[in-house]
Tab-separated table of C-alpha atoms and ligand atoms in Angstrom:
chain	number	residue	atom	x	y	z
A	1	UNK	CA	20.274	-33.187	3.656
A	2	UNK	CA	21.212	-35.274	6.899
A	3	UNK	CA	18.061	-36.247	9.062
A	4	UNK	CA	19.130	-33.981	11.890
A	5	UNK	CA	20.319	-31.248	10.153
A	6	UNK	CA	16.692	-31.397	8.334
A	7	UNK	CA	15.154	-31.419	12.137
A	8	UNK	CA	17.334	-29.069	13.728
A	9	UNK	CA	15.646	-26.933	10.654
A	10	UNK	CA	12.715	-27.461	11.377
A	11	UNK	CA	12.917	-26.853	14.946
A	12	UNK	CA	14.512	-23.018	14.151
A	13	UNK	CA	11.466	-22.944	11.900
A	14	UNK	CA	8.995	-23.619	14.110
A	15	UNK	CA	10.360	-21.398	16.815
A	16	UNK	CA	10.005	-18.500	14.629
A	17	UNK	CA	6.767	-18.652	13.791
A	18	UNK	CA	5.269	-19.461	16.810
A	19	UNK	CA	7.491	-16.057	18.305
A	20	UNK	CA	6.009	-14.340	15.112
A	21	UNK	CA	2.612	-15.422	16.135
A	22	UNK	CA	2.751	-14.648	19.236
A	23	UNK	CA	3.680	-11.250	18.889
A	24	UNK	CA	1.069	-10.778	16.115
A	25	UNK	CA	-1.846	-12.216	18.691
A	26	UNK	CA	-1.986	-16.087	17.683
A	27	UNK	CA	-1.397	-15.714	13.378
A	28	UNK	CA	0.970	-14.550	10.616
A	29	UNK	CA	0.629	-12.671	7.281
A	30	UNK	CA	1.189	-14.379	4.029
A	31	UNK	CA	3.864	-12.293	3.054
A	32	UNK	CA	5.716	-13.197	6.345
A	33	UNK	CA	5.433	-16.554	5.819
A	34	UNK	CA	6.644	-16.320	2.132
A	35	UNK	CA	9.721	-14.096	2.819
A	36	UNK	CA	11.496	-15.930	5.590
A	37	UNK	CA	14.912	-16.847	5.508
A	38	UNK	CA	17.354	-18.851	7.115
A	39	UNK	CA	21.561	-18.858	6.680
A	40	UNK	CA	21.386	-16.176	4.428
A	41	UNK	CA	18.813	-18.357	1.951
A	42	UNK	CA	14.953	-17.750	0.689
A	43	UNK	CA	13.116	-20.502	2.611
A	44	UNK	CA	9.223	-20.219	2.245
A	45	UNK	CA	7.243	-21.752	4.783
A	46	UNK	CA	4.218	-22.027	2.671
A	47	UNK	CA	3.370	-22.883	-0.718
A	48	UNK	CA	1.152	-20.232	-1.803
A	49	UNK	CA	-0.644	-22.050	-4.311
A	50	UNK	CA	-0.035	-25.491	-3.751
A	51	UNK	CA	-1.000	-25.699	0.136
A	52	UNK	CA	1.649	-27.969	1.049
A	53	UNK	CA	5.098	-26.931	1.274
A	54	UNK	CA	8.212	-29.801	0.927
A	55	UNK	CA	11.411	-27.720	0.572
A	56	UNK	CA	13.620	-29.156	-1.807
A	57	UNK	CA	16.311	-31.535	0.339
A	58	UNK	CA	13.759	-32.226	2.825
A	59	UNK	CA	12.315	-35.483	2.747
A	60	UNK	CA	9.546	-34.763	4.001
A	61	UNK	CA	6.684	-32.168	4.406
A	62	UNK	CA	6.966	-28.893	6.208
A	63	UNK	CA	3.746	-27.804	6.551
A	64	UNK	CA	0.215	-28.422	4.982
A	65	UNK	CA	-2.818	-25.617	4.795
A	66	UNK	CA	-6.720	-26.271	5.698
A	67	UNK	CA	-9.014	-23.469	4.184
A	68	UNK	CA	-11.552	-23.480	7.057
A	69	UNK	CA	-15.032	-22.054	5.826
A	70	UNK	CA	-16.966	-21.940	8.973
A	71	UNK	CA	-16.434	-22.296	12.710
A	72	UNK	CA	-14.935	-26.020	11.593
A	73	UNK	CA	-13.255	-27.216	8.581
A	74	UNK	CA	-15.004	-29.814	6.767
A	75	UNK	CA	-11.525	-32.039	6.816
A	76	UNK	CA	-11.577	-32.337	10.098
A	77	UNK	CA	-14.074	-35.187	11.521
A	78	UNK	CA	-15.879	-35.676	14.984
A	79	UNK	CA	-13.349	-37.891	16.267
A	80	UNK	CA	-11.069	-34.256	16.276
A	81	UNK	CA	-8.466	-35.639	13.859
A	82	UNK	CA	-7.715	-34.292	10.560
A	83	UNK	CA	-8.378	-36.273	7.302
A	84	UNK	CA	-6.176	-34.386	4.909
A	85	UNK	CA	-6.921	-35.969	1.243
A	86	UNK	CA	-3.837	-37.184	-0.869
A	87	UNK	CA	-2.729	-34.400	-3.303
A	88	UNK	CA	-3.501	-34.741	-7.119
A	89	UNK	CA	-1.783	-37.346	-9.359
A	90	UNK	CA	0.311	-40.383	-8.242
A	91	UNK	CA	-0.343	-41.273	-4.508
A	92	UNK	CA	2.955	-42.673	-3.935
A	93	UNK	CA	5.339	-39.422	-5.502
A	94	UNK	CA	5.823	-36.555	-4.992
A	95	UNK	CA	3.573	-34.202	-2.479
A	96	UNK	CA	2.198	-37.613	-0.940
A	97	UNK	CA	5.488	-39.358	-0.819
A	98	UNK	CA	6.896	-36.808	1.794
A	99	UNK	CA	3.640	-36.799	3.389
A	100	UNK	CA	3.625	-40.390	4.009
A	101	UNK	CA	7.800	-40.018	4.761
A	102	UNK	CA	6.695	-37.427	7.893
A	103	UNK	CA	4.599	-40.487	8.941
A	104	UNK	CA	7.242	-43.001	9.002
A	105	UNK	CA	10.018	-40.824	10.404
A	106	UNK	CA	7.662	-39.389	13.004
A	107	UNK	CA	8.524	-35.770	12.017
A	108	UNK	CA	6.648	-32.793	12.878
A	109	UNK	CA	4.862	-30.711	10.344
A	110	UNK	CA	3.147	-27.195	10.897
A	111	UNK	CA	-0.670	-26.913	10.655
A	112	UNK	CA	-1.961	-24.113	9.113
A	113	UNK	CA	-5.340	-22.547	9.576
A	114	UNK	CA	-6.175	-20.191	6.376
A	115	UNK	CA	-9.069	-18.440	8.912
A	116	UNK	CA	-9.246	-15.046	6.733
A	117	UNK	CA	-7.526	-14.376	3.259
A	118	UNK	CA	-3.788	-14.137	3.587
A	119	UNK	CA	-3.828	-14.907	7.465
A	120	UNK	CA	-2.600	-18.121	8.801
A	121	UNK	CA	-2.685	-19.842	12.397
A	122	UNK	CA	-0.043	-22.032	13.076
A	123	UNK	CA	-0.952	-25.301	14.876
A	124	UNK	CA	2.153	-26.909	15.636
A	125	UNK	CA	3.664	-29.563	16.221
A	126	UNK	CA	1.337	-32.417	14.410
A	127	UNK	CA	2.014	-35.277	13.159
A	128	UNK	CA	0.738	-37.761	10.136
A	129	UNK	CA	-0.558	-40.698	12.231
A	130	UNK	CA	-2.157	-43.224	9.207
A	131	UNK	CA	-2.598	-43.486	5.679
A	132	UNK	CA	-5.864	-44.970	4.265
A	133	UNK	CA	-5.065	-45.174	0.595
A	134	UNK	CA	-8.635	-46.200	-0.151
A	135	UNK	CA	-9.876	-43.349	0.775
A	136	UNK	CA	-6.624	-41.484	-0.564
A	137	UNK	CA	-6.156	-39.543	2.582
A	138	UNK	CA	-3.842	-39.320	5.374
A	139	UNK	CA	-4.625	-38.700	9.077
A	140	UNK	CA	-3.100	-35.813	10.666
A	141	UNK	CA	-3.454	-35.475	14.552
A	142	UNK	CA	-2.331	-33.137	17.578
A	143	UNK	CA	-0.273	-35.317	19.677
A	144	UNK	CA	2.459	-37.781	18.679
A	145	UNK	CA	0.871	-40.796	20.781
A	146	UNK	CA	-1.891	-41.141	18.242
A	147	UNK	CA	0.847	-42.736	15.738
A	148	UNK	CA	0.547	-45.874	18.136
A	149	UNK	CA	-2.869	-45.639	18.849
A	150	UNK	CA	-3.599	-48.548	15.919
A	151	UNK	CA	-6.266	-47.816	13.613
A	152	UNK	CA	-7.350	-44.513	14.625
A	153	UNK	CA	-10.878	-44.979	12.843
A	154	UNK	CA	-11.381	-47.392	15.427
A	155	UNK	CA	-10.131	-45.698	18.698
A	156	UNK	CA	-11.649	-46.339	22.130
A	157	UNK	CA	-14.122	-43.782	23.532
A	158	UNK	CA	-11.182	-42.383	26.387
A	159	UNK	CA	-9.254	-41.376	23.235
A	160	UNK	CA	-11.755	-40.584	20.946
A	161	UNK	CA	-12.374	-37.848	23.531
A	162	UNK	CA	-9.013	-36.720	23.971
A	163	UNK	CA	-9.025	-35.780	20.230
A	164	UNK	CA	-11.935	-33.788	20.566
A	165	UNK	CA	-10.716	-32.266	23.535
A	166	UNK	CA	-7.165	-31.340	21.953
A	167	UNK	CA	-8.767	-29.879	18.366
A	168	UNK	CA	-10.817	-27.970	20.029
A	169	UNK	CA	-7.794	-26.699	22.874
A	170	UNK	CA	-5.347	-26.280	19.746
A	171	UNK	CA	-7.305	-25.877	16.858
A	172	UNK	CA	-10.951	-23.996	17.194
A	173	UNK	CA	-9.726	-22.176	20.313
A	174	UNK	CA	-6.756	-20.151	18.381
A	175	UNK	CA	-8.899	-20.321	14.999
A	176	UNK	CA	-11.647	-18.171	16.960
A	177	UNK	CA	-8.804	-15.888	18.518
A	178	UNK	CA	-7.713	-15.357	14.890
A	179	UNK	CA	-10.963	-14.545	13.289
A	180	UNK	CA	-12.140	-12.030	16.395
A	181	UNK	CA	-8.659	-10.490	16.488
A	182	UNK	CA	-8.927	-9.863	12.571
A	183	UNK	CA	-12.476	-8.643	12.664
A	184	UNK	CA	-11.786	-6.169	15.644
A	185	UNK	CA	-8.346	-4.617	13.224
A	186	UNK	CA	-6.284	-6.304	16.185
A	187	UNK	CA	-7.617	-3.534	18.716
A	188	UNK	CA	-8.953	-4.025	22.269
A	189	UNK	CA	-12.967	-3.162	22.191
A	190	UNK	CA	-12.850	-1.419	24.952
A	191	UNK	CA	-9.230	0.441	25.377
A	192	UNK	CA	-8.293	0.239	21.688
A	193	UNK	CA	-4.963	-0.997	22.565
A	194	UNK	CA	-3.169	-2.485	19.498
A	195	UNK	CA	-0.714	-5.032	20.385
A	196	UNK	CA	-1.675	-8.534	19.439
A	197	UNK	CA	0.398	-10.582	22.043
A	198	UNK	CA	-2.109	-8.529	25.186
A	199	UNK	CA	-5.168	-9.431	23.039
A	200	UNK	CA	-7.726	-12.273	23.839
A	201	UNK	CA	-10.913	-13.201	22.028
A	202	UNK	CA	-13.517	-13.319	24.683
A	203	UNK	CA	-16.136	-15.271	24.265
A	204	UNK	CA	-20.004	-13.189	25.096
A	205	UNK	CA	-21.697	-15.908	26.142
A	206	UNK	CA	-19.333	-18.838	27.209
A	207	UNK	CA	-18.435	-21.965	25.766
A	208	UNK	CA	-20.505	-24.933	27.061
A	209	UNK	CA	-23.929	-22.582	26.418
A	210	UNK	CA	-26.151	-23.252	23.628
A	211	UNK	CA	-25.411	-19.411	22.459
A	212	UNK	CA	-21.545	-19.964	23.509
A	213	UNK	CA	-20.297	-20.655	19.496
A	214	UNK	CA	-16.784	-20.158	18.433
A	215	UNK	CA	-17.705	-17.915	15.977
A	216	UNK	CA	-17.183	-13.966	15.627
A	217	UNK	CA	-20.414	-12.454	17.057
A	218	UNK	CA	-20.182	-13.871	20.056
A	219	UNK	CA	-16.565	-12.858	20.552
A	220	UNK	CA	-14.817	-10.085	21.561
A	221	UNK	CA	-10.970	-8.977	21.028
A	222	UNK	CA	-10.128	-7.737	24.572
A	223	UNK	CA	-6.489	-7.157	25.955
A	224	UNK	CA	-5.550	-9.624	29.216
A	225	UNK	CA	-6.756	-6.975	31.864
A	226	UNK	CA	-10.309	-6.058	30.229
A	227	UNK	CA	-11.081	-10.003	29.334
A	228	UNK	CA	-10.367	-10.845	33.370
A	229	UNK	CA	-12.596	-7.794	34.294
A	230	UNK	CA	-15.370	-8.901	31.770
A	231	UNK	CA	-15.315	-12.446	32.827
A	232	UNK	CA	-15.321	-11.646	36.712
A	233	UNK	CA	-18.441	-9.544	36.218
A	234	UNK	CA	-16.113	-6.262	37.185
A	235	UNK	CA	-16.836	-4.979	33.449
A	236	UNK	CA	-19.867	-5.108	31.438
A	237	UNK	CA	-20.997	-4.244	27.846
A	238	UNK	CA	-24.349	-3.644	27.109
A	239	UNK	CA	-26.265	-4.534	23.981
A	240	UNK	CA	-26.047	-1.016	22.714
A	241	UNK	CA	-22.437	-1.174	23.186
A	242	UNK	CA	-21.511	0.771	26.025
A	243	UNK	CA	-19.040	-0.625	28.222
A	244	UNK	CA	-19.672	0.194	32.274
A	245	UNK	CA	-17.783	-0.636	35.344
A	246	UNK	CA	-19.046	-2.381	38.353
A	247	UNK	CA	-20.766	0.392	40.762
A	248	UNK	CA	-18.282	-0.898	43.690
A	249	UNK	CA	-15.208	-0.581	41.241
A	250	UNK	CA	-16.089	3.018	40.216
A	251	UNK	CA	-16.434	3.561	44.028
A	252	UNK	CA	-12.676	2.537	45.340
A	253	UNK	CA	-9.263	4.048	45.049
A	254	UNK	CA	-6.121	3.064	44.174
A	255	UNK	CA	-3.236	3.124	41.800
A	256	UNK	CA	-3.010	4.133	38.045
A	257	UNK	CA	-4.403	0.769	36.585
A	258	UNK	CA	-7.603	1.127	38.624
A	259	UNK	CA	-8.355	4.884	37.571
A	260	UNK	CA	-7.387	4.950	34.007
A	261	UNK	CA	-7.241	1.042	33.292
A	262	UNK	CA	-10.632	0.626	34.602
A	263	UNK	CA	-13.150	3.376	35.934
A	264	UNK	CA	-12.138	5.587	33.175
A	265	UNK	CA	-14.148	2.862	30.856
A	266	UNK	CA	-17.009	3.128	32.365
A	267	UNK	CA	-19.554	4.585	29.563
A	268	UNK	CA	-17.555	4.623	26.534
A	269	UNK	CA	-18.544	3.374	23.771
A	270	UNK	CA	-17.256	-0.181	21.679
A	271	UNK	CA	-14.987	0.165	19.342
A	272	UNK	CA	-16.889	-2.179	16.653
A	273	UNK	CA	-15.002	-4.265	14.052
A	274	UNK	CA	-15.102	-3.024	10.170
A	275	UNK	CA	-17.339	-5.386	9.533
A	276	UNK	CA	-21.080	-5.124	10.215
A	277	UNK	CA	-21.086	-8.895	9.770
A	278	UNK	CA	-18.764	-9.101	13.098
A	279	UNK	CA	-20.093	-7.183	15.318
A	280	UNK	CA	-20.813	-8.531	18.148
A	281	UNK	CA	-24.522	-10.035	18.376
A	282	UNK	CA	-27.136	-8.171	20.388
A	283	UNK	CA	-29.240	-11.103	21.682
A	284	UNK	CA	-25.899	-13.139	23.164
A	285	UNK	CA	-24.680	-9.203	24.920
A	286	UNK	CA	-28.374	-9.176	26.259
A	287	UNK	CA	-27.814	-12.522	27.904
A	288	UNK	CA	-25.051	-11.444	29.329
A	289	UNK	CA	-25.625	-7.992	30.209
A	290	UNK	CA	-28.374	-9.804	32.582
A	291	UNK	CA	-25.556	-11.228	34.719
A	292	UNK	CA	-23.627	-8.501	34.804
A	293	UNK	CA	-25.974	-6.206	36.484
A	294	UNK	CA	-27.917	-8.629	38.077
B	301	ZN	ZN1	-8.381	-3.129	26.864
């Protein structure tokens, strides 16, 4: 396959998923991923069991997996770039050959995040910035401009943060929306509306707090309107998870979104996610709770 047909590919590709995960709320389902197709052919955009996907007449890779077990995957290190170890066997065939091909042409690959079984966060575009075959990995980072940053083990402190600062934007930011979304059956906690693309995962206590953690119980899957109102103090949810309206809110009038969007709220209960595991941490509401009605 010729170069550009093989980018103009990957371009349609990437499109699609990133309109199929936005209208899921920020991830897609295996099965969607497995059963797409393009002119009237089977094109997977993941290998299922492999973890990296290289179509046959591409030369090189479409897109790699990282199985994240925690709030971060153990792949990726402080400096917020991605050390993605060679695949098995011979380091320069095969899986690694395209890998290291995507670094030399400069071409795009899709990042995916396995968060929960069979659901995937795309992080796209990155890019294969270095190859250290004594360690037998490659280096896999956010933003093209790292493939002429030199040695990235060595960067300066100025781009050592803007790594950081881009994983965490493009990587643990949509990885937590994932996760809460999942946990809360892609439902709003408060209005139980179901459609992924008006769902946020709100943090409870914010990032840049000790307590404010990317991680599911202190999150909350809100749609746009209730995660405004929660952060502006117009909404609250108390540790026994009752959600209440400011007093001055309940107190004015106006249109349709006011009186059903928002004062009707006040006292219901959470809708909790399946999991007792998720729900939402009592201590970190308490903390917040406290600014709320203060
Ligand atoms: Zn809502």
């Amino acid at each position: 396959m010729e170069l550009e047909v093989e980018s103009a590919l990957r371009i349609a590709i990437m499109d699609w998923v990133r309109q199929r995960a936005e209208a899921n709320g920020g991830f897609l389902h295996r099965q969607e991923l497995l059963s797409f197709r393009i002119d009237g052919r089977d094109l997977p955009i993941i290998d299922f069991s492999r973890g990296i996907r290289n179509p046959a007449g591409f030369s090189s890779t479409l897109s790699i997996v990282s199985t994240a077990n925690g709030p971060y995957d153990d792949a990726e290190s402080e400096d917020g770039l991605l050390h993605y170890a060679y695949r098995k066997g011979d380091p320069w065939t095969g899986d690694n050959r395209k890998l290291r091909a995507a670094m030399e042409t400069g071409q795009p690959l899709i990042l995916f995040r396995k968060e929960v079984p069979n659901f995937y966060t795309p992080v796209m575009p990155v890019y294969v910035v270095d190859d250290y075959p004594e360690e037998r990995s490659f280096i896999i980072a956010l933003d093209e401009a790292f493939r002429f940053m030199g040695d990235v083990r060595r960067l300066e402190e100025p781009q050592r943060e803007y790594a950081v600062r881009l994983a965490k934007q493009r990587l643990h930011q949509p990885a937590f929306r994932t996760r809460v979304l999942l946990a809360y059956a892609t439902r709003c906690a408060v209005c139980t509306l179901r459609h992924g693309s008006l769902l946020d995962a709100a943090h409870i206590v914010p990032d840049g707090e000790p307590l404010g953690t990317p991680t599911t119980p202190n999150g909350l899957a809100l749609c746009k309107i209730h995660h405004a109102a929660y952060d502006q103090n117009m909404l609250g949810i108390s540790p026994d998870y009752r959600v209440a309206i400011n007093r001055d809110l309940l107190e004015e009038v106006d249109g349709p979104m006011l009186k059903h969007g928002l004062q009707e709220m006040h006292g219901r209960a959470l809708t909790l996610p399946r999991h007792r595991t998720d729900y939402p941490d009592r201590d970190r509401l308490a903390w917040r709770w406290e600014r709320f009605v203060r």
